[in-house]
């Protein structure tokens, strides 16, 4: 699993990707790996009314990543946005955050989109990846950048019982 | 050709024992009765519904309703556009008459949801999201929380303004005998209610609701033969925004609202200031601001000022959600857009009872998903 933005030849970036670039209609042939980049919180919420199989409360953030170094063309996007679960409830707009890897985000046996977590199993490496690794962010969450990376693992996972 | 609305109905909204088939039939019978037409007159039947299969394991409900009303062999079709299925049904019904394909079209919207737990219902609705959103446990309420925080921080709007939307719509709902909640609340209650998606609290959200609503459409020529009081659909348009909500350039702009309202105004040949009364899709209080701004009733970031000044109260200069809105009326997904049409129609023909305001032109904005699909309808009294 990866955590990529998808980029068309005109430098338009989206995360997740689409069959054709929503901006210009060209195929999105390139990717930009976001796992080692730092993003900025655009807005966030702590949701208490969560569906079955999802942690409660669930703090979510929309995060903006600078990808200007990886997009070409005069019309290329400078930034791309992604959504993620925060590993801490202590989030503010404007915070610098970075992706971390977690094995599973919600119970694969509960919920309507069954295929979401099955994808992880298909790759077969999820359960063997070190818990604190952020190298593969196909399933991602964000956390406070200031905290020592990897020192506390992913609080999200720890607070999530069997998940 | 001009399309008229000649009848409307709405069942009691709330926690109903009736199943989807029965709810639809109840509104269908009442709509035919209100229009004074027979089942045999119906040439097209549209059923607005998001998820009868997911909620009740009942599919093919357009056929079920056609049989229960005895409108065979009329053409029948189920219309699903998530929360805007009702508005999409109005668009389909309008097209069927405007194109000449049908001279008499019955639209019934309905949803049966209340038998599910809040978590189950939330998950069914959340299944509209992109897998990359869904896997993080994103729900429609959490989109509302994300957007509300951005709006309040960016435009320096007071939190109380959102509570005022809830207070206003609850007050209007007191006079709606079909509403799920016919009870006033105050700002303190709204601001003190439990957090659902910070900064939004319980009273910023509409409830989970069972209910159904119907509308009858025909040509203006036929309407003139049948009745003295009718309304015409003078403008209507639908538009689609991104599936992935965080990909929108500006989180406070609902592109589908902007595009569909512009299209409806252009078709009707009017400007936003010509609208006398509006039903907006207040599934979450913040949506009332976003639609006021998207429909051109307020500048971006300024809608909250009109709410604080009382301009959108029933006795204000520009009443919004005289029905009580989704907030107090409830939100049976497929019914809501049709019920918006019911309120505007009743206001225009002077049958809104204690909720009546002076109006010749009304607008309904029905939002699917989190602004993913939007239908705006303009009706005018004749
Ligand atoms: Zn492009």
Coordinates of C-alpha atoms and ligand atoms in Angstrom, one line a residue:
Chain A
X1 CA 0.0 0.0 0.0
X2 CA 1.1 3.5 -0.8
X3 CA 0.0 7.0 0.0
X4 CA 0.2 8.8 -3.3
X5 CA -1.1 11.8 -4.9
X6 CA -2.0 11.2 -8.6
X7 CA -0.7 13.7 -11.2
X8 CA -1.7 14.4 -14.8
X9 CA 0.8 15.6 -17.5
X10 CA -0.4 19.2 -16.8
X11 CA 0.6 19.0 -13.2
X12 CA -2.9 18.7 -11.6
X13 CA -2.8 16.6 -8.5
X14 CA -5.5 14.7 -6.6
X15 CA -5.5 12.3 -3.6
X16 CA -7.1 9.8 -4.2
X17 CA -6.6 9.4 -7.9
X18 CA -9.2 9.2 -10.7
X19 CA -9.6 7.5 -14.1
X20 CA -9.1 10.9 -15.7
X21 CA -7.9 14.2 -14.2
X22 CA -10.9 16.0 -13.0
X23 CA -9.3 19.3 -14.0
X24 CA -8.3 18.7 -17.6
X25 CA -9.4 15.1 -18.5
X26 CA -6.0 13.7 -19.3
X27 CA -5.0 10.4 -17.7
X28 CA -3.2 10.7 -14.3
X29 CA 0.0 8.9 -15.2
X30 CA 2.3 10.2 -12.5
X31 CA 2.3 9.8 -8.7
X32 CA 3.8 11.8 -5.8
X33 CA 4.6 9.9 -2.7
X34 CA 3.2 11.8 0.3
X35 CA 4.5 9.5 3.1
X36 CA 7.6 11.5 3.8
X37 CA 6.1 15.0 3.4
X38 CA 4.8 17.3 6.0
X39 CA 1.3 18.7 5.6
X40 CA -0.7 21.5 7.2
X41 CA -4.1 21.0 8.9
X42 CA -6.8 23.0 6.9
X43 CA -9.6 22.0 9.2
X44 CA -10.5 19.2 11.7
X45 CA -13.3 17.7 13.7
X46 CA -13.8 15.2 16.4
X47 CA -16.7 13.0 15.5
X48 CA -18.5 11.1 18.3
X49 CA -21.3 9.6 16.1
X50 CA -19.1 7.0 14.4
X51 CA -20.4 4.0 12.4
X52 CA -19.9 0.3 13.5
X53 CA -16.3 -0.7 13.4
X54 CA -14.9 2.8 13.7
X55 CA -13.1 4.2 16.8
X56 CA -15.0 6.6 18.9
X57 CA -14.3 9.5 19.2
X58 CA -12.7 9.8 15.7
X59 CA -10.7 12.9 15.1
X60 CA -10.4 13.7 11.4
X61 CA -8.4 16.3 9.6
X62 CA -8.1 17.7 6.1
X63 CA -4.4 18.1 5.4
X64 CA -2.7 20.1 2.6
X65 CA 0.6 18.9 1.3
X66 CA 3.1 21.1 -0.8
X67 CA 3.8 19.2 -4.0
X68 CA 5.0 22.1 -6.1
X69 CA 8.4 20.4 -6.5
X70 CA 6.8 17.4 -8.1
X71 CA 4.2 19.0 -10.5
X72 CA 5.1 20.4 -13.9
X73 CA 3.6 23.0 -16.2
X74 CA 2.5 26.6 -15.7
X75 CA -0.9 25.4 -14.6
X76 CA 0.5 22.8 -12.1
X77 CA -0.9 22.5 -8.6
X78 CA 1.2 23.7 -5.7
X79 CA -0.7 21.7 -3.2
X80 CA -2.8 18.7 -2.8
X81 CA -5.3 17.8 0.0
X82 CA -5.9 14.5 1.7
X83 CA -8.1 13.4 4.6
X84 CA -6.9 11.3 7.5
X85 CA -7.5 10.3 11.1
X86 CA -5.4 12.1 13.7
X87 CA -3.4 10.0 16.1
X88 CA -4.1 12.6 18.8
X89 CA -7.2 14.7 19.7
X90 CA -4.8 17.6 20.3
X91 CA -5.0 19.1 16.8
X92 CA -5.4 22.7 15.7
X93 CA -5.9 24.3 12.3
X94 CA -2.5 25.2 10.9
X95 CA -0.6 22.4 12.7
X96 CA 2.2 20.7 10.8
X97 CA 1.5 16.9 10.6
X98 CA 2.9 14.0 8.8
X99 CA 1.5 10.6 7.7
X100 CA 2.0 7.5 9.8
X101 CA 1.2 3.9 8.9
X102 CA -1.4 1.9 10.7
X103 CA -2.4 -1.7 9.9
X104 CA -6.1 -1.4 9.9
X105 CA -8.3 1.6 10.2
X106 CA -11.7 0.0 10.9
X107 CA -13.0 -3.5 11.5
X108 CA -13.0 -5.2 8.1
X109 CA -15.9 -7.4 9.1
X110 CA -18.3 -4.5 9.8
X111 CA -19.4 -1.8 7.5
X112 CA -20.7 -1.6 4.0
X113 CA -17.5 -1.0 2.0
X114 CA -16.1 -4.5 2.6
X115 CA -13.3 -4.1 0.2
X116 CA -11.6 -1.2 2.0
X117 CA -9.6 -3.4 4.4
X118 CA -9.5 -6.4 2.2
X119 CA -7.0 -4.5 0.1
X120 CA -4.6 -4.7 2.9
X121 CA -4.9 -8.5 3.2
X122 CA -4.4 -8.9 -0.5
X123 CA -1.0 -7.2 -0.2
X124 CA -0.2 -9.7 2.5
X125 CA 2.4 -7.6 4.3
X126 CA 0.2 -5.5 6.5
X127 CA 0.4 -7.6 9.6
X128 CA 4.2 -8.0 9.3
X129 CA 5.0 -4.4 8.9
X130 CA 6.5 -2.7 12.0
X131 CA 3.7 -0.9 13.9
X132 CA 5.6 2.4 13.9
X133 CA 6.7 2.3 10.3
X134 CA 5.4 5.2 8.3
X135 CA 7.0 4.1 5.0
X136 CA 3.9 2.7 3.6
X137 CA 0.9 4.9 4.0
X138 CA -1.8 3.3 2.0
X139 CA -3.8 3.5 5.1
X140 CA -2.8 6.7 6.7
X141 CA -3.4 8.9 9.6
X142 CA -1.9 12.2 10.6
X143 CA -0.3 13.2 13.9
X144 CA 1.4 16.1 15.5
X145 CA 4.7 16.7 13.8
X146 CA 6.3 18.0 16.9
X147 CA 6.1 14.6 18.7
X148 CA 9.0 12.3 18.5
X149 CA 8.4 10.2 15.5
X150 CA 7.8 6.5 16.2
X151 CA 8.2 6.9 19.9
X152 CA 4.6 6.4 20.9
X153 CA 3.5 4.3 18.0
X154 CA 0.1 5.1 16.7
X155 CA -2.2 6.1 19.6
X156 CA -5.0 5.5 17.2
X157 CA -4.2 1.8 17.1
X158 CA -3.6 1.5 20.8
X159 CA -6.9 3.1 21.6
X160 CA -8.7 0.9 19.2
X161 CA -9.0 -2.4 21.0
X162 CA -8.8 -5.3 18.7
X163 CA -8.2 -3.1 15.7
Chain B
X1 CA -44.1 23.5 -22.6
X2 CA -44.8 25.0 -19.2
X3 CA -45.2 22.4 -16.4
X4 CA -47.7 22.9 -13.5
X5 CA -47.9 21.4 -10.1
X6 CA -51.6 20.8 -9.2
X7 CA -51.4 18.7 -6.0
X8 CA -49.2 17.8 -3.1
X9 CA -49.1 15.6 0.0
X10 CA -47.0 14.8 2.9
X11 CA -47.3 12.0 5.5
X12 CA -46.6 12.4 9.1
X13 CA -42.8 12.4 9.5
X14 CA -41.1 10.7 12.4
X15 CA -41.0 7.2 13.9
X16 CA -43.5 5.3 11.8
X17 CA -44.6 1.7 12.0
X18 CA -45.4 1.6 8.3
X19 CA -42.9 0.1 5.9
X20 CA -41.6 1.9 2.8
X21 CA -44.3 0.5 0.5
X22 CA -47.0 1.6 2.9
X23 CA -45.5 5.1 3.4
X24 CA -45.2 5.6 -0.4
X25 CA -48.8 4.5 -0.9
X26 CA -50.1 6.8 1.9
X27 CA -48.5 9.9 0.2
X28 CA -49.4 8.7 -3.3
X29 CA -53.1 8.4 -2.5
X30 CA -53.1 11.7 -0.7
X31 CA -51.4 13.5 -3.7
X32 CA -53.9 12.1 -6.2
X33 CA -56.7 13.2 -3.9
X34 CA -55.2 16.7 -3.5
X35 CA -54.9 17.1 -7.2
X36 CA -58.4 15.6 -7.8
X37 CA -57.3 13.1 -10.4
X38 CA -57.7 9.3 -10.7
X39 CA -55.0 6.7 -10.8
X40 CA -56.0 6.0 -14.4
X41 CA -54.9 9.6 -15.3
X42 CA -51.3 8.9 -14.3
X43 CA -49.0 8.3 -17.3
X44 CA -45.6 8.5 -15.5
X45 CA -44.8 7.5 -11.9
X46 CA -41.5 8.4 -10.3
X47 CA -40.4 7.2 -6.9
X48 CA -37.6 9.1 -5.1
X49 CA -35.8 6.8 -2.7
X50 CA -32.1 6.4 -1.7
X51 CA -31.8 3.0 -0.1
X52 CA -34.9 0.9 0.4
X53 CA -32.8 -2.2 -0.4
X54 CA -30.2 -1.3 2.3
X55 CA -32.7 -0.2 4.9
X56 CA -35.4 -2.8 4.4
X57 CA -34.4 -5.3 1.7
X58 CA -37.2 -4.1 -0.5
X59 CA -36.2 -3.2 -4.1
X60 CA -38.3 -2.4 -7.1
X61 CA -40.4 0.0 -5.1
X62 CA -41.6 1.9 -8.2
X63 CA -43.4 -1.2 -9.3
X64 CA -44.7 -1.9 -5.8
X65 CA -46.2 1.6 -5.6
X66 CA -47.6 1.4 -9.1
X67 CA -49.5 -1.8 -8.2
X68 CA -50.7 -0.5 -4.8
X69 CA -52.1 2.7 -6.4
X70 CA -53.4 0.9 -9.5
X71 CA -51.7 3.2 -12.0
X72 CA -50.6 0.4 -14.3
X73 CA -49.7 0.5 -17.2
X74 CA -48.1 3.9 -16.4
X75 CA -44.3 4.1 -16.9
X76 CA -42.6 3.8 -13.5
X77 CA -39.0 4.5 -12.3
X78 CA -37.1 4.8 -9.1
X79 CA -35.0 7.9 -8.8
X80 CA -31.9 7.7 -6.5
X81 CA -29.6 10.7 -6.0
X82 CA -29.0 10.0 -2.3
X83 CA -30.3 12.9 -0.2
X84 CA -31.4 14.8 -3.3
X85 CA -33.4 12.0 -4.7
X86 CA -36.6 14.1 -4.1
X87 CA -35.2 17.0 -6.0
X88 CA -34.0 14.7 -8.8
X89 CA -37.5 13.3 -8.9
X90 CA -38.9 16.8 -9.4
X91 CA -36.4 17.2 -12.3
X92 CA -37.5 13.9 -13.8
X93 CA -41.2 14.6 -13.4
X94 CA -40.7 18.1 -15.0
X95 CA -38.8 16.6 -17.9
X96 CA -41.5 13.9 -18.4
X97 CA -44.2 16.6 -18.9
X98 CA -42.0 19.3 -20.5
X99 CA -40.9 16.8 -23.2
X100 CA -44.5 15.7 -23.9
X101 CA -43.8 12.1 -22.9
X102 CA -46.4 12.3 -20.1
X103 CA -49.4 14.5 -19.6
X104 CA -49.9 13.6 -16.0
X105 CA -47.0 12.6 -13.7
X106 CA -47.1 11.5 -10.1
X107 CA -43.9 11.8 -8.0
X108 CA -43.7 10.2 -4.6
X109 CA -40.6 10.3 -2.4
X110 CA -40.1 8.3 0.7
X111 CA -37.7 6.6 3.1
X112 CA -38.0 4.2 6.0
X113 CA -35.0 4.5 8.3
X114 CA -36.0 4.8 12.0
X115 CA -35.9 1.0 12.6
X116 CA -32.1 1.1 12.2
X117 CA -29.8 2.2 15.0
X118 CA -28.2 5.7 14.6
X119 CA -24.9 4.0 13.9
X120 CA -26.4 1.6 11.3
X121 CA -28.2 4.4 9.5
X122 CA -25.1 6.7 9.6
X123 CA -23.1 3.9 8.0
X124 CA -25.7 3.3 5.2
X125 CA -25.5 7.0 4.5
X126 CA -21.7 7.1 4.8
X127 CA -21.5 4.4 2.2
X128 CA -21.9 7.2 -0.4
X129 CA -18.4 8.3 0.3
X130 CA -15.2 7.4 -1.6
X131 CA -13.4 4.4 -0.1
X132 CA -10.4 6.6 0.8
X133 CA -12.8 8.7 2.9
X134 CA -14.9 5.7 4.2
X135 CA -11.9 3.8 5.5
X136 CA -11.2 6.6 7.9
X137 CA -14.7 6.4 9.4
X138 CA -15.8 9.6 7.6
X139 CA -19.5 10.3 8.0
X140 CA -21.7 13.0 6.6
X141 CA -21.9 14.7 10.1
X142 CA -18.0 14.7 10.2
X143 CA -18.0 16.5 6.8
X144 CA -20.3 19.1 8.4
X145 CA -18.0 19.5 11.4
X146 CA -14.9 19.9 9.2
X147 CA -16.7 22.5 7.1
X148 CA -18.3 24.4 10.0
X149 CA -15.0 24.8 11.8
X150 CA -13.4 26.2 8.6
X151 CA -16.4 28.6 8.1
X152 CA -16.4 29.9 11.6
X153 CA -12.6 30.4 11.7
X154 CA -12.3 31.9 8.3
X155 CA -15.2 34.3 8.4
X156 CA -15.0 35.0 12.2
X157 CA -18.7 34.0 12.5
X158 CA -20.0 33.4 16.0
X159 CA -20.9 29.8 17.0
X160 CA -24.3 31.1 18.2
X161 CA -25.3 31.9 14.5
X162 CA -25.5 28.2 13.8
X163 CA -27.6 27.6 16.9
X164 CA -29.9 30.4 15.6
X165 CA -30.6 28.4 12.5
X166 CA -31.8 25.4 14.6
X167 CA -33.9 27.7 16.9
X168 CA -35.6 29.3 13.9
X169 CA -36.4 26.1 12.1
X170 CA -37.6 24.4 15.3
X171 CA -39.9 27.4 15.9
X172 CA -41.3 27.1 12.3
X173 CA -41.8 23.4 12.8
X174 CA -44.2 24.0 15.8
X175 CA -46.8 25.0 13.2
X176 CA -46.2 22.0 10.9
X177 CA -48.5 19.1 11.9
X178 CA -46.4 16.7 9.8
X179 CA -43.0 17.6 11.5
X180 CA -41.1 15.1 13.6
X181 CA -40.4 17.7 16.2
X182 CA -43.1 20.3 16.9
X183 CA -41.2 21.8 19.8
X184 CA -39.3 25.1 20.3
X185 CA -35.7 25.1 21.5
X186 CA -33.6 28.0 22.7
X187 CA -30.0 28.9 21.9
X188 CA -28.7 27.8 25.3
X189 CA -30.2 24.3 24.7
X190 CA -28.6 24.0 21.3
X191 CA -25.2 25.2 22.5
X192 CA -25.4 22.9 25.5
X193 CA -26.3 19.7 23.6
X194 CA -23.8 16.9 23.2
X195 CA -21.0 17.2 20.7
X196 CA -21.6 15.1 17.5
X197 CA -18.8 16.5 15.2
X198 CA -17.0 19.3 16.9
X199 CA -17.8 22.2 16.7
X200 CA -21.3 20.9 15.8
X201 CA -23.7 19.5 18.5
X202 CA -26.8 17.4 18.5
X203 CA -29.1 20.3 17.6
X204 CA -27.1 21.2 14.6
X205 CA -28.3 17.9 13.0
X206 CA -31.5 16.7 11.6
X207 CA -33.0 13.5 13.0
X208 CA -33.4 10.0 11.5
X209 CA -36.9 9.9 10.0
X210 CA -39.6 7.8 8.3
X211 CA -41.9 9.6 5.9
X212 CA -43.2 10.2 2.4
X213 CA -44.3 13.1 0.3
X214 CA -46.0 13.5 -3.2
X215 CA -46.4 16.0 -6.0
X216 CA -48.6 15.9 -9.1
X217 CA -47.3 17.5 -12.4
X218 CA -49.2 18.2 -15.6
X219 CA -49.2 20.6 -18.5
X220 CA -50.2 24.2 -17.7
X221 CA -53.0 23.8 -20.3
X222 CA -54.4 20.8 -18.4
X223 CA -53.9 22.5 -15.0
X224 CA -56.1 25.4 -16.2
X225 CA -58.9 22.9 -17.0
X226 CA -58.6 21.2 -13.6
X227 CA -58.1 24.0 -11.1
X228 CA -57.9 27.7 -10.4
X229 CA -54.9 27.5 -8.0
X230 CA -51.7 25.9 -9.2
X231 CA -48.0 26.7 -9.4
X232 CA -45.6 26.3 -12.3
X233 CA -42.1 25.0 -12.3
X234 CA -40.6 28.2 -13.9
X235 CA -36.9 27.1 -13.4
X236 CA -35.1 24.0 -12.5
X237 CA -31.5 22.7 -12.8
X238 CA -29.3 20.1 -11.3
X239 CA -25.5 19.9 -11.0
X240 CA -22.8 17.7 -9.6
X241 CA -19.7 18.4 -7.5
X242 CA -16.8 16.2 -6.6
X243 CA -17.3 12.8 -5.0
X244 CA -14.2 13.3 -2.8
X245 CA -15.3 16.2 -0.6
X246 CA -11.8 17.4 0.4
X247 CA -10.8 17.8 -3.2
X248 CA -12.9 21.0 -3.6
X249 CA -10.9 24.2 -3.9
X250 CA -13.0 26.0 -1.3
X251 CA -14.6 24.0 1.4
X252 CA -17.3 26.7 2.0
X253 CA -18.5 26.8 -1.6
X254 CA -20.9 24.1 -2.8
X255 CA -20.4 24.1 -6.5
X256 CA -23.6 22.1 -7.2
X257 CA -25.6 24.8 -5.3
X258 CA -24.0 27.6 -7.3
X259 CA -24.4 25.9 -10.7
X260 CA -27.9 24.6 -10.2
X261 CA -29.3 27.8 -8.7
X262 CA -27.8 29.8 -11.6
X263 CA -29.4 27.5 -14.1
X264 CA -32.8 27.7 -12.4
X265 CA -32.7 31.5 -12.2
X266 CA -31.7 31.7 -15.9
X267 CA -34.5 29.4 -16.9
X268 CA -37.0 31.3 -14.8
X269 CA -35.6 34.7 -15.9
X270 CA -35.3 35.9 -12.4
X271 CA -32.6 37.1 -9.9
X272 CA -32.0 35.8 -6.4
X273 CA -33.7 38.9 -4.9
X274 CA -36.9 38.0 -6.8
X275 CA -37.4 34.9 -4.5
X276 CA -39.9 35.4 -1.8
X277 CA -39.6 32.2 0.2
X278 CA -37.0 29.4 0.2
X279 CA -36.7 25.8 1.5
X280 CA -33.0 25.0 2.0
X281 CA -31.5 21.6 2.8
X282 CA -30.6 22.1 6.5
X283 CA -29.5 18.5 7.1
X284 CA -26.8 20.3 9.2
X285 CA -27.2 24.0 10.3
X286 CA -24.0 25.0 8.5
X287 CA -25.6 23.9 5.2
X288 CA -28.2 26.7 5.5
X289 CA -25.4 29.3 5.4
X290 CA -23.6 27.5 2.5
X291 CA -26.9 27.4 0.4
X292 CA -27.9 31.0 1.2
X293 CA -24.5 32.0 -0.2
X294 CA -24.5 29.5 -3.0
X295 CA -28.0 30.6 -4.1
X296 CA -26.9 34.2 -4.1
X297 CA -29.0 35.3 -1.1
X298 CA -25.9 36.4 0.7
X299 CA -22.2 37.2 0.0
X300 CA -19.7 34.5 0.8
X301 CA -19.1 34.4 4.6
X302 CA -22.0 36.7 5.4
X303 CA -25.1 34.5 5.6
X304 CA -24.8 34.2 9.3
X305 CA -25.4 38.0 9.7
X306 CA -28.8 37.7 8.1
X307 CA -29.7 34.8 10.5
X308 CA -28.5 36.8 13.5
X309 CA -30.6 39.8 12.4
X310 CA -33.7 37.7 12.1
X311 CA -34.1 38.4 8.4
X312 CA -34.8 34.7 7.6
X313 CA -37.4 34.2 10.3
X314 CA -41.0 33.5 9.2
X315 CA -42.0 37.1 9.8
X316 CA -38.7 38.5 8.4
X317 CA -38.0 40.0 5.0
X318 CA -36.9 36.7 3.5
X319 CA -38.3 33.6 5.2
X320 CA -36.2 30.4 5.0
X321 CA -37.5 27.0 5.9
X322 CA -41.1 28.0 6.9
X323 CA -41.8 24.2 7.0
X324 CA -39.4 23.8 9.9
X325 CA -36.7 22.5 7.5
X326 CA -35.1 19.1 7.7
X327 CA -34.1 20.2 11.1
X328 CA -37.5 19.9 12.8
X329 CA -39.5 18.2 10.0
X330 CA -37.0 15.3 9.8
X331 CA -35.1 13.9 6.8
X332 CA -36.5 10.8 5.3
X333 CA -33.8 10.9 2.5
X334 CA -35.9 10.3 -0.6
X335 CA -38.8 12.3 0.7
X336 CA -37.0 15.5 1.7
X337 CA -36.7 17.1 -1.7
X338 CA -40.4 16.3 -2.5
X339 CA -41.4 17.7 0.9
X340 CA -39.5 20.9 0.1
X341 CA -41.7 21.1 -3.1
X342 CA -44.8 20.4 -1.0
X343 CA -44.0 23.4 1.3
X344 CA -43.2 25.8 -1.6
X345 CA -46.4 24.7 -3.5
X346 CA -48.6 25.2 -0.4
X347 CA -47.1 28.6 0.2
X348 CA -47.7 29.7 -3.5
X349 CA -51.3 28.5 -3.6
X350 CA -52.1 30.0 -0.1
X351 CA -52.6 26.7 1.7
X352 CA -49.8 26.9 4.2
X353 CA -52.1 27.6 7.2
X354 CA -50.3 29.1 10.2
X355 CA -47.0 29.0 8.3
X356 CA -48.3 31.1 5.4
X357 CA -46.1 34.0 4.2
X358 CA -46.7 36.4 1.3
X359 CA -45.0 34.7 -1.7
X360 CA -45.4 34.6 -5.5
X361 CA -42.0 33.0 -6.2
X362 CA -40.5 30.2 -4.1
X363 CA -37.2 28.2 -4.3
X364 CA -36.2 24.8 -3.1
X365 CA -32.6 23.7 -2.9
X366 CA -32.2 19.9 -2.3
X367 CA -28.6 18.7 -1.5
X368 CA -27.4 15.2 -2.0
X369 CA -24.4 13.8 -0.1
X370 CA -22.4 16.8 1.1
X371 CA -23.3 19.0 -1.9
X372 CA -22.3 16.2 -4.2
X373 CA -25.5 16.4 -6.3
X374 CA -27.8 19.4 -6.0
X375 CA -31.2 20.3 -7.6
X376 CA -32.6 23.8 -7.4
X377 CA -36.3 24.3 -8.3
X378 CA -38.1 27.7 -8.7
X379 CA -41.9 27.7 -8.6
X380 CA -44.2 30.6 -9.3
X381 CA -47.9 31.1 -8.3
X382 CA -50.4 31.3 -11.1
Ligands
LIG1 ZN1 -5.1 17.6 -15.4

